[in-house]
Short mmCIF file of C-alpha atoms in Angstrom, two decimals:
data_model
loop_
_atom_site.label_atom_id
_atom_site.label_comp_id
_atom_site.label_asym_id
_atom_site.label_seq_id
_atom_site.Cartn_x
_atom_site.Cartn_y
_atom_site.Cartn_z
CA MET H 29 132.43 104.73 43.10
CA SER H 30 132.38 108.04 44.97
CA GLN H 31 130.82 108.47 48.40
CA SER H 32 128.02 110.68 47.00
CA GLN H 33 127.15 108.01 44.43
CA GLN H 34 127.03 105.40 47.20
CA SER H 35 124.62 107.57 49.20
CA THR H 36 122.43 108.09 46.14
CA ALA H 37 122.37 104.41 45.41
CA GLY H 38 121.52 103.60 49.03
CA ALA H 39 118.62 106.05 48.97
CA GLU H 40 117.32 104.50 45.75
CA GLY H 41 117.53 101.10 47.37
CA ASN H 42 115.45 102.30 50.34
CA GLU H 43 112.74 103.55 47.96
CA ASN H 44 112.06 100.06 46.67
CA GLU H 45 108.68 98.55 47.37
CA PHE H 46 108.28 97.30 50.95
CA GLN H 47 107.52 93.60 51.11
CA VAL H 48 106.81 91.55 54.25
CA SER H 49 108.75 88.34 54.65
CA SER H 50 107.14 85.05 55.67
CA GLU H 51 110.11 84.06 57.79
CA SER H 52 110.41 84.31 61.58
CA ASP H 53 111.96 87.17 63.57
CA GLU H 54 115.37 85.48 63.41
CA SER H 55 115.22 85.24 59.63
CA GLU H 56 114.10 88.86 59.50
CA THR H 57 117.20 89.92 61.41
CA GLU H 58 119.47 88.01 59.01
CA ALA H 59 117.72 89.57 56.04
CA GLU H 60 118.19 93.03 57.50
CA GLN H 61 121.89 92.36 58.00
CA GLN H 62 122.14 91.21 54.38
CA THR H 63 120.39 94.37 53.24
CA ASN H 64 122.82 96.49 55.24
CA GLU H 65 125.77 94.75 53.54
CA GLN H 66 124.24 95.43 50.13
CA ALA H 67 123.69 99.06 51.08
CA GLU H 68 127.42 99.41 51.75
CA THR H 69 128.28 98.24 48.15
CA PRO H 70 125.21 99.14 46.13
CA ASN H 71 124.52 98.51 42.46
CA PRO H 72 123.40 101.59 40.48
CA ASN H 73 120.77 99.43 38.76
CA PRO H 74 119.56 97.08 41.46
CA THR H 75 117.68 93.99 40.25
CA PRO H 76 115.86 91.32 42.23
CA SER H 77 117.91 88.26 43.08
CA SER H 78 116.71 84.71 42.72
CA ALA H 79 116.07 82.72 45.88
CA GLU H 80 117.26 79.17 46.15
CA GLY H 81 115.51 76.33 48.01
CA ASP H 82 111.77 76.58 47.34
CA GLY H 83 112.31 78.41 44.08
CA SER H 84 110.29 81.48 45.10
CA GLN H 85 111.45 84.92 44.22
CA ALA H 86 111.96 87.46 47.02
CA LEU H 87 112.27 91.15 46.45
CA LYS H 88 115.02 93.11 48.09
CA LYS H 89 113.66 94.40 51.38
CA ARG H 90 113.80 97.92 52.64
CA LYS H 91 115.74 98.37 55.87
CA ARG H 92 113.41 98.66 58.91
CA THR H 93 114.38 101.21 61.52
CA SER H 94 111.11 101.41 63.46
CA LYS H 95 111.04 99.96 66.97
CA VAL H 96 107.44 98.91 66.46
CA TRP H 97 108.48 95.95 64.29
CA LYS H 98 109.80 94.19 67.40
CA HIS H 99 106.20 93.63 68.47
CA PHE H 100 104.80 92.26 65.18
CA LYS H 101 105.41 89.03 63.25
CA GLU H 102 105.02 88.44 59.51
CA ASN H 103 102.61 85.71 58.46
CA SER H 104 102.19 86.45 54.75
CA LYS H 105 103.51 88.74 52.07
CA LYS H 106 101.00 91.46 52.90
CA GLU H 107 100.06 90.80 56.53
CA VAL H 108 101.61 90.99 59.98
CA HIS H 109 100.09 90.04 63.33
CA CYS H 110 100.61 91.36 66.85
CA LYS H 111 102.77 89.04 68.94
CA TYR H 112 100.51 89.59 71.96
CA CYS H 113 96.89 89.53 70.78
CA LYS H 114 97.50 87.91 67.32
CA ARG H 115 95.46 90.56 65.53
CA CYS H 116 96.38 90.86 61.83
CA TYR H 117 97.13 94.04 59.86
CA LYS H 118 97.99 94.63 56.21
CA THR H 119 101.30 96.21 55.37
CA VAL H 120 101.49 99.39 53.32
CA ASN H 121 103.72 99.85 50.29
CA SER H 122 105.00 103.15 51.64
CA GLY H 123 106.31 101.38 54.70
CA THR H 124 104.37 103.52 57.21
CA THR H 125 103.79 101.99 60.64
CA SER H 126 101.43 104.51 62.20
CA HIS H 127 98.52 102.03 62.16
CA LEU H 128 100.68 99.47 63.96
CA LEU H 129 101.65 102.03 66.59
CA ARG H 130 98.00 102.92 67.18
CA HIS H 131 97.23 99.27 67.82
CA LEU H 132 100.17 98.91 70.20
CA LYS H 133 98.96 101.84 72.27
CA SER H 134 95.55 100.19 72.77
CA CYS H 135 96.59 96.53 73.00
CA GLY H 136 95.66 95.34 76.49
CA LYS H 137 97.77 92.17 76.33
CA TYR H 138 100.83 94.23 75.38
CA LYS H 139 100.31 96.49 78.37
CA ARG H 140 100.01 93.53 80.72
CA PHE H 141 103.12 91.95 79.21
CA ILE H 142 105.10 95.14 79.66
CA GLY H 143 103.88 95.55 83.24
CA ASN H 144 105.22 92.11 84.13
CA THR H 145 108.60 92.53 82.41
CA SER H 146 110.85 95.53 81.95
CA GLY H 147 108.56 98.52 81.49
CA LEU H 148 107.13 100.23 78.43
CA ILE H 149 109.24 100.54 75.29
CA PRO H 150 109.93 104.25 74.68
CA ILE H 151 108.47 104.86 71.23
CA ASN H 152 106.87 107.96 69.83
CA GLU H 153 105.05 108.94 66.66
CA SER H 154 106.62 111.82 64.75
CA GLY H 155 104.79 114.35 62.67
CA ASP H 156 105.14 112.44 59.40
CA GLY H 157 103.62 109.25 60.79
CA ALA H 158 106.91 107.45 61.36
CA VAL H 159 107.80 105.86 64.67
CA GLU H 160 110.94 106.89 66.52
CA ALA H 161 112.71 106.06 69.76
CA ALA H 162 111.74 109.03 71.91
CA SER H 163 109.55 109.62 74.93
CA PRO H 164 107.66 106.71 76.56
CA LEU H 165 104.05 105.92 75.72
CA TRP H 166 102.89 106.20 79.36
CA MET H 167 105.70 106.02 81.89
CA ASN H 168 109.27 104.86 82.22
CA GLY H 169 110.23 101.90 84.31
CA LYS H 170 108.35 98.92 85.62
CA TRP H 171 104.93 99.27 87.19
CA ASP H 172 104.98 97.80 90.67
CA PRO H 173 101.68 96.13 91.65
CA MET H 174 102.86 95.77 95.26
CA LYS H 175 103.42 99.53 95.54
CA ASP H 176 99.97 100.08 94.06
CA ARG H 177 98.50 97.80 96.72
CA GLU H 178 100.45 99.57 99.48
CA LEU H 179 99.17 103.00 98.43
CA LEU H 180 95.61 101.68 98.29
CA ALA H 181 96.03 100.41 101.86
CA ASN H 182 97.22 103.88 102.89
CA VAL H 183 94.08 105.39 101.37
CA ILE H 184 91.80 102.96 103.21
CA VAL H 185 93.51 103.41 106.58
CA GLY H 186 94.12 107.15 106.29
CA HIS H 187 90.59 108.01 105.18
CA GLU H 188 88.86 105.39 107.36
CA LEU H 189 87.28 103.49 104.48
CA PRO H 190 85.91 99.94 104.75
CA PHE H 191 88.06 97.07 103.51
CA LEU H 192 85.37 96.30 100.94
CA PHE H 193 86.30 99.57 99.21
CA ALA H 194 89.01 97.67 97.30
CA GLU H 195 86.31 95.52 95.65
CA TYR H 196 83.99 98.37 94.64
CA SER H 197 83.27 97.90 90.94
CA LEU H 198 83.20 101.62 90.12
CA PHE H 199 86.48 102.19 91.94
CA HIS H 200 88.04 99.33 89.99
CA LYS H 201 86.66 100.77 86.75
CA TYR H 202 88.15 104.17 87.59
CA MET H 203 91.56 102.66 88.39
CA LYS H 204 91.47 100.54 85.23
CA TYR H 205 90.84 103.66 83.17
CA ASN H 206 93.86 105.43 84.67
CA ASN H 207 96.08 102.35 84.68
CA PRO H 208 95.11 99.31 82.57
CA LEU H 209 97.61 97.23 84.56
CA HIS H 210 95.70 97.70 87.80
CA GLN H 211 94.23 94.48 89.16
CA LYS H 212 91.33 94.22 91.61
CA VAL H 213 92.39 93.31 95.16
CA SER H 214 90.19 91.21 97.41
CA ARG H 215 88.97 92.35 100.80
CA THR H 216 91.05 89.68 102.54
CA THR H 217 94.23 90.73 100.75
CA ILE H 218 93.77 94.44 101.40
CA THR H 219 93.07 93.73 105.09
CA LYS H 220 96.45 92.04 105.40
CA GLU H 221 98.07 94.90 103.49
CA CYS H 222 96.50 97.48 105.81
CA ILE H 223 97.87 95.69 108.86
CA LYS H 224 101.28 95.59 107.19
CA VAL H 225 101.13 99.36 106.54
CA VAL H 226 100.19 100.04 110.16
CA GLU H 227 103.07 97.90 111.43
CA SER H 228 105.46 99.81 109.17
CA GLU H 229 104.21 103.16 110.51
CA LYS H 230 104.53 101.83 114.05
CA ASP H 231 108.19 100.96 113.52
CA LYS H 232 108.83 104.46 112.18
CA LEU H 233 107.15 106.04 115.21
CA LYS H 234 109.20 103.90 117.59
CA LYS H 235 112.38 105.27 116.01
CA VAL H 236 111.05 108.81 116.48
CA PHE H 237 110.37 108.15 120.17
CA GLN H 238 113.97 107.03 120.62
CA ASN H 239 115.13 110.59 119.90
CA VAL H 240 112.52 112.25 122.15
CA ASP H 241 113.51 113.29 125.67
CA ARG H 242 110.09 113.64 127.27
CA ILE H 243 106.58 112.44 126.45
CA SER H 244 103.30 113.52 128.04
CA LEU H 245 100.23 111.29 127.91
CA THR H 246 96.51 111.96 127.75
CA SER H 247 93.92 109.22 128.09
CA ASP H 248 90.18 108.76 128.12
CA CYS H 249 87.77 105.81 128.22
CA TRP H 250 84.61 105.25 126.22
CA THR H 251 82.04 102.54 125.49
CA SER H 252 81.04 101.81 121.89
CA ASN H 253 77.48 101.28 120.67
CA ARG H 254 78.15 97.55 121.05
CA THR H 255 78.98 97.99 124.76
CA VAL H 256 82.70 97.37 124.19
CA GLY H 257 84.87 99.57 126.39
CA TYR H 258 87.88 101.30 124.82
CA MET H 259 90.75 103.33 126.19
CA CYS H 260 92.60 105.81 123.99
CA LEU H 261 96.15 106.80 124.93
CA THR H 262 97.75 109.75 123.13
CA ALA H 263 101.42 110.73 123.30
CA HIS H 264 102.42 114.41 123.11
CA TYR H 265 106.03 115.40 122.45
CA ILE H 266 108.30 118.04 120.94
CA ASP H 267 110.07 116.86 117.78
CA GLU H 268 113.59 117.75 116.67
CA ASP H 269 112.24 120.84 114.87
CA TRP H 270 110.60 122.08 118.09
CA ASN H 271 107.10 121.41 116.88
CA LEU H 272 104.43 120.01 119.20
CA GLN H 273 103.31 116.62 117.94
CA LYS H 274 100.70 114.11 119.10
CA ARG H 275 100.13 110.50 118.13
CA ILE H 276 97.60 107.91 119.28
CA ILE H 277 99.69 105.01 120.57
CA THR H 278 96.93 102.78 121.97
CA PHE H 279 93.26 102.26 121.28
CA LYS H 280 92.65 99.25 123.48
CA ASP H 281 89.50 97.45 124.51
CA LEU H 282 89.02 97.31 128.29
CA SER H 283 87.35 94.50 130.15
CA PRO H 284 84.69 95.68 132.61
CA PRO H 285 84.64 97.07 135.18
CA HIS H 286 86.69 100.13 134.21
CA SER H 287 88.35 100.35 137.59
CA GLY H 288 91.55 102.16 138.46
CA GLU H 289 93.52 98.90 138.43
CA VAL H 290 92.31 97.98 134.93
CA ILE H 291 93.10 101.44 133.55
CA SER H 292 96.58 101.64 135.13
CA ASP H 293 97.48 98.13 133.92
CA ALA H 294 96.42 99.00 130.37
CA ILE H 295 98.49 102.21 130.37
CA LEU H 296 101.57 100.44 131.77
CA GLU H 297 101.26 97.69 129.18
CA ALA H 298 101.12 100.24 126.36
CA ILE H 299 104.13 102.15 127.71
CA ARG H 300 106.20 98.97 127.89
CA LYS H 301 105.25 97.91 124.36
CA TRP H 302 106.45 101.24 123.01
CA GLY H 303 109.60 101.25 125.15
CA ILE H 304 109.02 104.73 126.57
CA GLU H 305 109.01 103.94 130.31
CA ASP H 306 111.90 106.36 130.95
CA LYS H 307 110.39 109.23 128.96
CA ILE H 308 106.96 109.77 130.57
CA GLY H 309 106.73 113.20 132.21
CA THR H 310 103.03 113.78 132.89
CA ILE H 311 99.68 112.13 132.32
CA THR H 312 96.34 113.91 131.99
CA LEU H 313 93.15 112.04 132.87
CA ASP H 314 89.46 112.81 133.10
CA ASN H 315 88.01 113.82 136.46
CA ALA H 316 86.70 110.51 137.78
CA SER H 317 87.41 108.46 140.88
CA SER H 318 88.67 105.51 138.80
CA ASN H 319 91.11 107.77 136.98
CA ASP H 320 92.35 109.24 140.27
CA LYS H 321 93.10 105.74 141.51
CA ALA H 322 94.76 104.81 138.22
CA ALA H 323 97.01 107.88 138.42
CA GLY H 324 97.98 106.95 141.98
CA LEU H 325 98.91 103.41 140.97
CA LEU H 326 100.92 104.68 138.01
CA ARG H 327 102.79 107.11 140.25
CA LEU H 328 103.73 104.31 142.67
CA SER H 329 104.93 102.17 139.76
CA PHE H 330 107.17 104.94 138.43
CA GLU H 331 108.50 105.76 141.89
CA ALA H 332 109.44 102.12 142.48
CA ARG H 333 111.52 102.14 139.30
CA ASP H 334 112.98 105.61 139.99
CA ARG H 335 111.47 106.97 136.78
CA LEU H 336 109.39 109.81 138.22
CA HIS H 337 110.33 113.14 136.62
CA PHE H 338 109.92 116.63 138.14
CA LEU H 339 109.77 114.98 141.60
CA GLY H 340 106.23 113.91 140.71
CA TYR H 341 104.79 117.42 141.08
CA PHE H 342 103.30 117.42 137.58
CA PHE H 343 102.79 113.71 137.08
CA HIS H 344 98.98 113.78 137.28
CA ILE H 345 97.38 116.74 135.49
CA ARG H 346 93.63 116.97 135.80
CA CYS H 347 91.77 117.62 132.58
CA CYS H 348 91.15 121.35 132.36
CA ALA H 349 88.41 120.87 129.78
CA HIS H 350 86.40 118.68 132.13
CA ILE H 351 86.90 121.09 135.01
CA LEU H 352 85.64 123.87 132.78
CA ASN H 353 82.71 121.67 131.76
CA LEU H 354 81.67 121.33 135.40
CA VAL H 355 81.81 125.11 135.83
CA VAL H 356 79.76 125.77 132.70
CA GLN H 357 77.21 123.07 133.57
CA ASP H 358 76.77 124.59 137.01
CA GLY H 359 76.03 127.94 135.39
CA ILE H 360 73.63 126.38 132.89
CA ASN H 361 71.69 124.69 135.70
CA LYS H 362 70.96 128.14 137.14
CA ILE H 363 69.10 129.14 133.98
CA GLU H 364 67.65 125.73 133.11
CA LYS H 365 64.10 127.05 133.23
CA TYR H 366 64.94 129.53 130.48
CA LEU H 367 66.51 126.87 128.29
CA SER H 368 63.80 124.24 128.67
CA ALA H 369 61.38 126.06 126.33
CA VAL H 370 63.98 126.10 123.53
CA ARG H 371 64.92 122.46 124.11
CA GLU H 372 61.32 121.19 124.18
CA GLY H 373 60.39 123.27 121.13
CA VAL H 374 63.24 121.76 119.12
CA LYS H 375 62.24 118.25 120.26
CA TYR H 376 58.65 118.86 119.13
CA LEU H 377 59.73 119.93 115.66
CA LYS H 378 62.24 117.11 115.16
CA LYS H 379 59.71 114.40 116.04
CA SER H 380 57.88 114.92 112.74
CA GLU H 381 59.28 115.32 109.25
CA GLY H 382 56.17 117.24 108.24
CA ARG H 383 56.71 119.76 111.04
CA LEU H 384 60.30 120.33 109.95
CA VAL H 385 59.22 120.87 106.34
CA LYS H 386 56.57 123.37 107.40
CA PHE H 387 59.06 125.09 109.71
CA GLY H 388 61.55 125.35 106.83
CA GLU H 389 58.92 126.86 104.52
CA ILE H 390 58.13 129.52 107.11
CA ALA H 391 61.83 130.32 107.52
CA THR H 392 62.22 130.68 103.75
CA GLN H 393 59.23 133.03 103.56
CA LEU H 394 60.84 135.17 106.27
CA GLY H 395 64.12 135.32 104.35
CA ILE H 396 66.03 133.10 106.80
CA SER H 397 68.67 130.73 105.45
CA THR H 398 67.74 127.08 106.05
CA LYS H 399 71.24 125.61 105.72
CA ARG H 400 71.56 125.10 109.48
CA ALA H 401 69.77 122.12 111.04
CA LEU H 402 68.01 122.14 114.40
CA CYS H 403 69.79 120.02 117.02
CA ILE H 404 69.12 118.84 120.57
CA ASP H 405 71.80 119.21 123.23
CA VAL H 406 73.37 116.51 125.39
CA LYS H 407 73.45 117.60 129.02
CA THR H 408 76.85 116.06 129.68
CA ARG H 409 78.37 118.20 126.91
CA TRP H 410 78.00 121.90 127.40
CA ASN H 411 79.19 122.69 123.87
CA SER H 412 76.16 120.83 122.47
CA THR H 413 73.94 123.23 124.46
CA TYR H 414 75.76 126.10 122.79
CA HIS H 415 75.08 124.66 119.31
CA MET H 416 71.41 124.05 120.11
CA LEU H 417 70.90 127.63 121.31
CA ASP H 418 72.96 129.16 118.52
CA VAL H 419 70.83 127.48 115.82
CA ALA H 420 67.58 128.23 117.66
CA ILE H 421 68.46 131.93 117.88
CA HIS H 422 69.13 131.87 114.13
CA TYR H 423 65.49 130.72 113.61
CA LYS H 424 64.01 133.00 116.28
CA LYS H 425 61.49 134.63 113.92
CA ALA H 426 60.62 131.27 112.36
CA PHE H 427 59.66 129.91 115.81
CA LYS H 428 57.20 132.79 116.23
CA GLY H 429 55.76 132.25 112.73
CA TYR H 430 55.35 128.51 113.31
CA ALA H 431 53.54 129.06 116.64
CA LEU H 432 50.90 131.11 114.79
CA ARG H 433 50.21 128.21 112.39
CA ASP H 434 50.34 125.25 114.78
CA SER H 435 47.99 125.44 117.76
CA ASN H 436 49.68 122.41 119.36
CA PHE H 437 53.04 124.16 119.60
CA GLU H 438 53.23 125.23 123.26
CA TRP H 439 56.95 125.89 123.65
CA LEU H 440 57.46 129.31 122.10
CA PRO H 441 60.19 130.97 124.23
CA GLU H 442 59.40 134.34 125.69
CA ASP H 443 61.57 137.39 125.07
CA VAL H 444 63.36 137.00 128.41
CA GLN H 445 64.16 133.39 127.56
CA TRP H 446 65.63 134.41 124.20
CA ASP H 447 67.76 137.03 125.98
CA GLN H 448 69.10 134.43 128.42
CA ALA H 449 69.85 132.05 125.55
CA GLU H 450 71.92 134.71 123.80
CA LYS H 451 73.91 135.35 127.00
CA VAL H 452 74.61 131.63 127.36
CA CYS H 453 75.99 131.57 123.81
CA ILE H 454 78.40 134.38 124.65
CA LEU H 455 79.57 132.54 127.78
CA SER H 456 79.99 129.33 125.80
CA LYS H 457 82.15 131.05 123.20
CA LEU H 458 84.49 132.27 125.93
CA ALA H 459 84.72 128.77 127.38
CA ARG H 460 85.37 127.32 123.93
CA ASP H 461 88.41 129.57 123.46
CA ILE H 462 89.90 128.36 126.74
CA LEU H 463 89.62 124.77 125.47
CA CYS H 464 92.52 125.46 123.11
CA ILE H 465 94.96 124.74 125.95
CA PRO H 466 96.81 121.41 125.67
CA ILE H 467 96.33 120.30 129.29
CA SER H 468 93.20 118.33 128.55
CA THR H 469 92.16 114.89 127.32
CA VAL H 470 90.39 116.38 124.32
CA ALA H 471 93.10 114.95 122.05
CA SER H 472 92.26 111.45 123.25
CA GLU H 473 88.51 112.02 123.23
CA SER H 474 88.66 113.11 119.59
CA ALA H 475 89.51 109.52 118.69
CA PHE H 476 86.02 108.51 119.79
CA SER H 477 84.39 111.62 118.32
CA ALA H 478 81.21 113.14 119.69
CA GLY H 479 79.31 111.93 116.64
CA GLY H 480 80.81 108.46 116.54
CA ARG H 481 82.67 109.16 113.29
CA ILE H 482 85.37 106.53 113.78
CA LEU H 483 83.59 103.84 115.76
CA ASP H 484 80.45 103.65 113.67
CA ASP H 485 78.36 100.50 113.36
CA TYR H 486 80.78 99.01 110.84
CA ARG H 487 83.97 99.56 112.81
CA SER H 488 82.37 98.68 116.11
CA SER H 489 81.68 95.24 114.64
CA LEU H 490 85.35 94.59 113.86
CA LYS H 491 87.74 92.72 116.09
CA GLU H 492 89.29 94.83 118.82
CA ASP H 493 92.87 94.45 117.55
CA VAL H 494 91.78 95.47 114.03
CA VAL H 495 90.01 98.55 115.43
CA GLU H 496 93.19 99.55 117.27
CA SER H 497 95.29 99.14 114.13
CA LEU H 498 92.91 101.23 112.03
CA VAL H 499 92.49 104.04 114.56
CA CYS H 500 96.20 104.32 115.39
CA GLY H 501 97.37 103.78 111.82
CA GLY H 502 94.94 106.34 110.44
CA ASP H 503 96.14 108.90 112.98
CA TRP H 504 99.79 108.29 112.03
CA ILE H 505 99.19 108.47 108.28
CA ARG H 506 97.19 111.71 108.54
CA ALA H 507 99.88 113.21 110.78
CA ASN H 508 102.52 112.35 108.19
CA MET H 509 100.46 113.98 105.46
CA ARG H 510 100.11 117.16 107.52
CA ALA H 511 103.86 117.18 108.16
CA GLU H 512 104.59 116.80 104.44
CA LEU H 513 102.33 119.73 103.57
CA GLN H 514 103.94 121.90 106.23
CA THR H 515 107.40 120.95 104.97
CA LEU H 516 106.46 121.96 101.44
CA GLN H 517 105.11 125.25 102.75
CA HIS H 518 108.32 125.94 104.66
CA ALA H 519 110.48 125.07 101.65
CA ALA H 520 108.50 127.42 99.42
CA ASN H 521 108.70 130.25 101.93
CA VAL H 522 112.45 129.89 102.56
CA GLU H 523 113.98 128.76 99.26
CA GLU H 524 111.70 130.57 96.83
CA ASP H 525 110.98 133.55 99.07
CA LEU H 526 107.25 132.95 98.63
CA ASN H 527 104.44 133.43 101.09
CA VAL H 528 102.56 130.18 100.49
CA GLN H 529 99.57 129.56 102.73
CA ILE H 530 98.15 126.05 102.95
CA PRO H 531 94.40 126.03 103.77
CA MET H 532 93.53 124.58 107.15
CA SER H 533 91.27 122.10 105.39
CA GLN H 534 94.41 120.57 103.91
CA LEU H 535 96.27 120.47 107.22
CA ASN H 536 93.27 118.98 109.05
CA ILE H 537 93.17 115.93 106.82
CA ASN H 538 90.13 113.73 107.39
#
């Protein structure tokens, strides 16, 4: 028989009616091998052969090339069932398997089985409904639940979310939609994972410090709303690419009183833990008598170990921002009588929700945008005075309109008071620009935040060591994200000759 006749005979054999066997997968494999042997020496007029044993007659089976058959088992002449969920489907005479593929794509037990073994089987549906070995259904390779848990811990630490976030039902529903293999993680488990992530980031930072020649420190102390005292210690250094970097290395609770001895001991302990005793060049502290004493004790400690750099001339740098604050506050005190009317007027309006609503209606009638909220200043923070005056000046006409409608409003500023308020705003803007200098403790104070963003009621209730891990770890993770974005920007500018600008909102990751 010629080769062309053999091919024709083989094609005719493949066009025979498809019949499902009742045997197991092993029997199916043997039958397929037998069919292949018959295809090599075909009969021009193929006839069914008689089966021995139970006396039943079996039709010659068409060779199966679809990968989908590996996931289904025959249980009757016209039915197959999924090996994972046991759902039954009827076979089709034409031999099409598109309906089986559709089931496999939506079978939850199959997805879980694949996630725990060797990854998804790469199968794809062609245009004619057949199933071929091609691209994967979802992704190649094995899904790693531990990596999923690690990334979730990075999200919680980096974005300062509560540990309970991992148990949020809507979050779990969202993750399940994107990845059916995702499993809910308990609060206890994710807490341990977050600590593990922070420890990993800490080890990386220690290796970075080993290649740094000099480190400058800034520190500040603060008391939480639960009367727990904290000290934040921030390290500033130049990396190997000559970029100025800063990392929070300690966020430690301090036992009262916050004396110079307590502060110096806490700083020395942190320096020893990080192994950077030989690298400290300067330290910047707030202007307070306790900090002056702490700086003196630290200087003596470094001198005794012969680790004082620059002959100690620049060891203690006083916080320029706090010095500037004293200057600005002294100037504000000179015009306090002009500012009191604005301050008391804002207090009067904010004491009643009805007054604020009425004030907003008047502003809208006068064509003034109401997106900015009235605020009261804090005397110890001159920049809050600037914000109070800046917003009040924005609503200057609204104040006059409200005074005409409320006879109890006695704090309408006079024209001379408005003029002085505008001058204070100009002075405050100049002072704000000077605050850009790095010789201040602002970097350490930002860990506490003027509005209590980090140490809110929830985080203030946590254990002190957990608070330190979250604050430090979040700072490190966000710094890494900023560095990655800047690296991508540099690569695009250099390699692709593109001028890619990353928005500051992306670099200042919250």
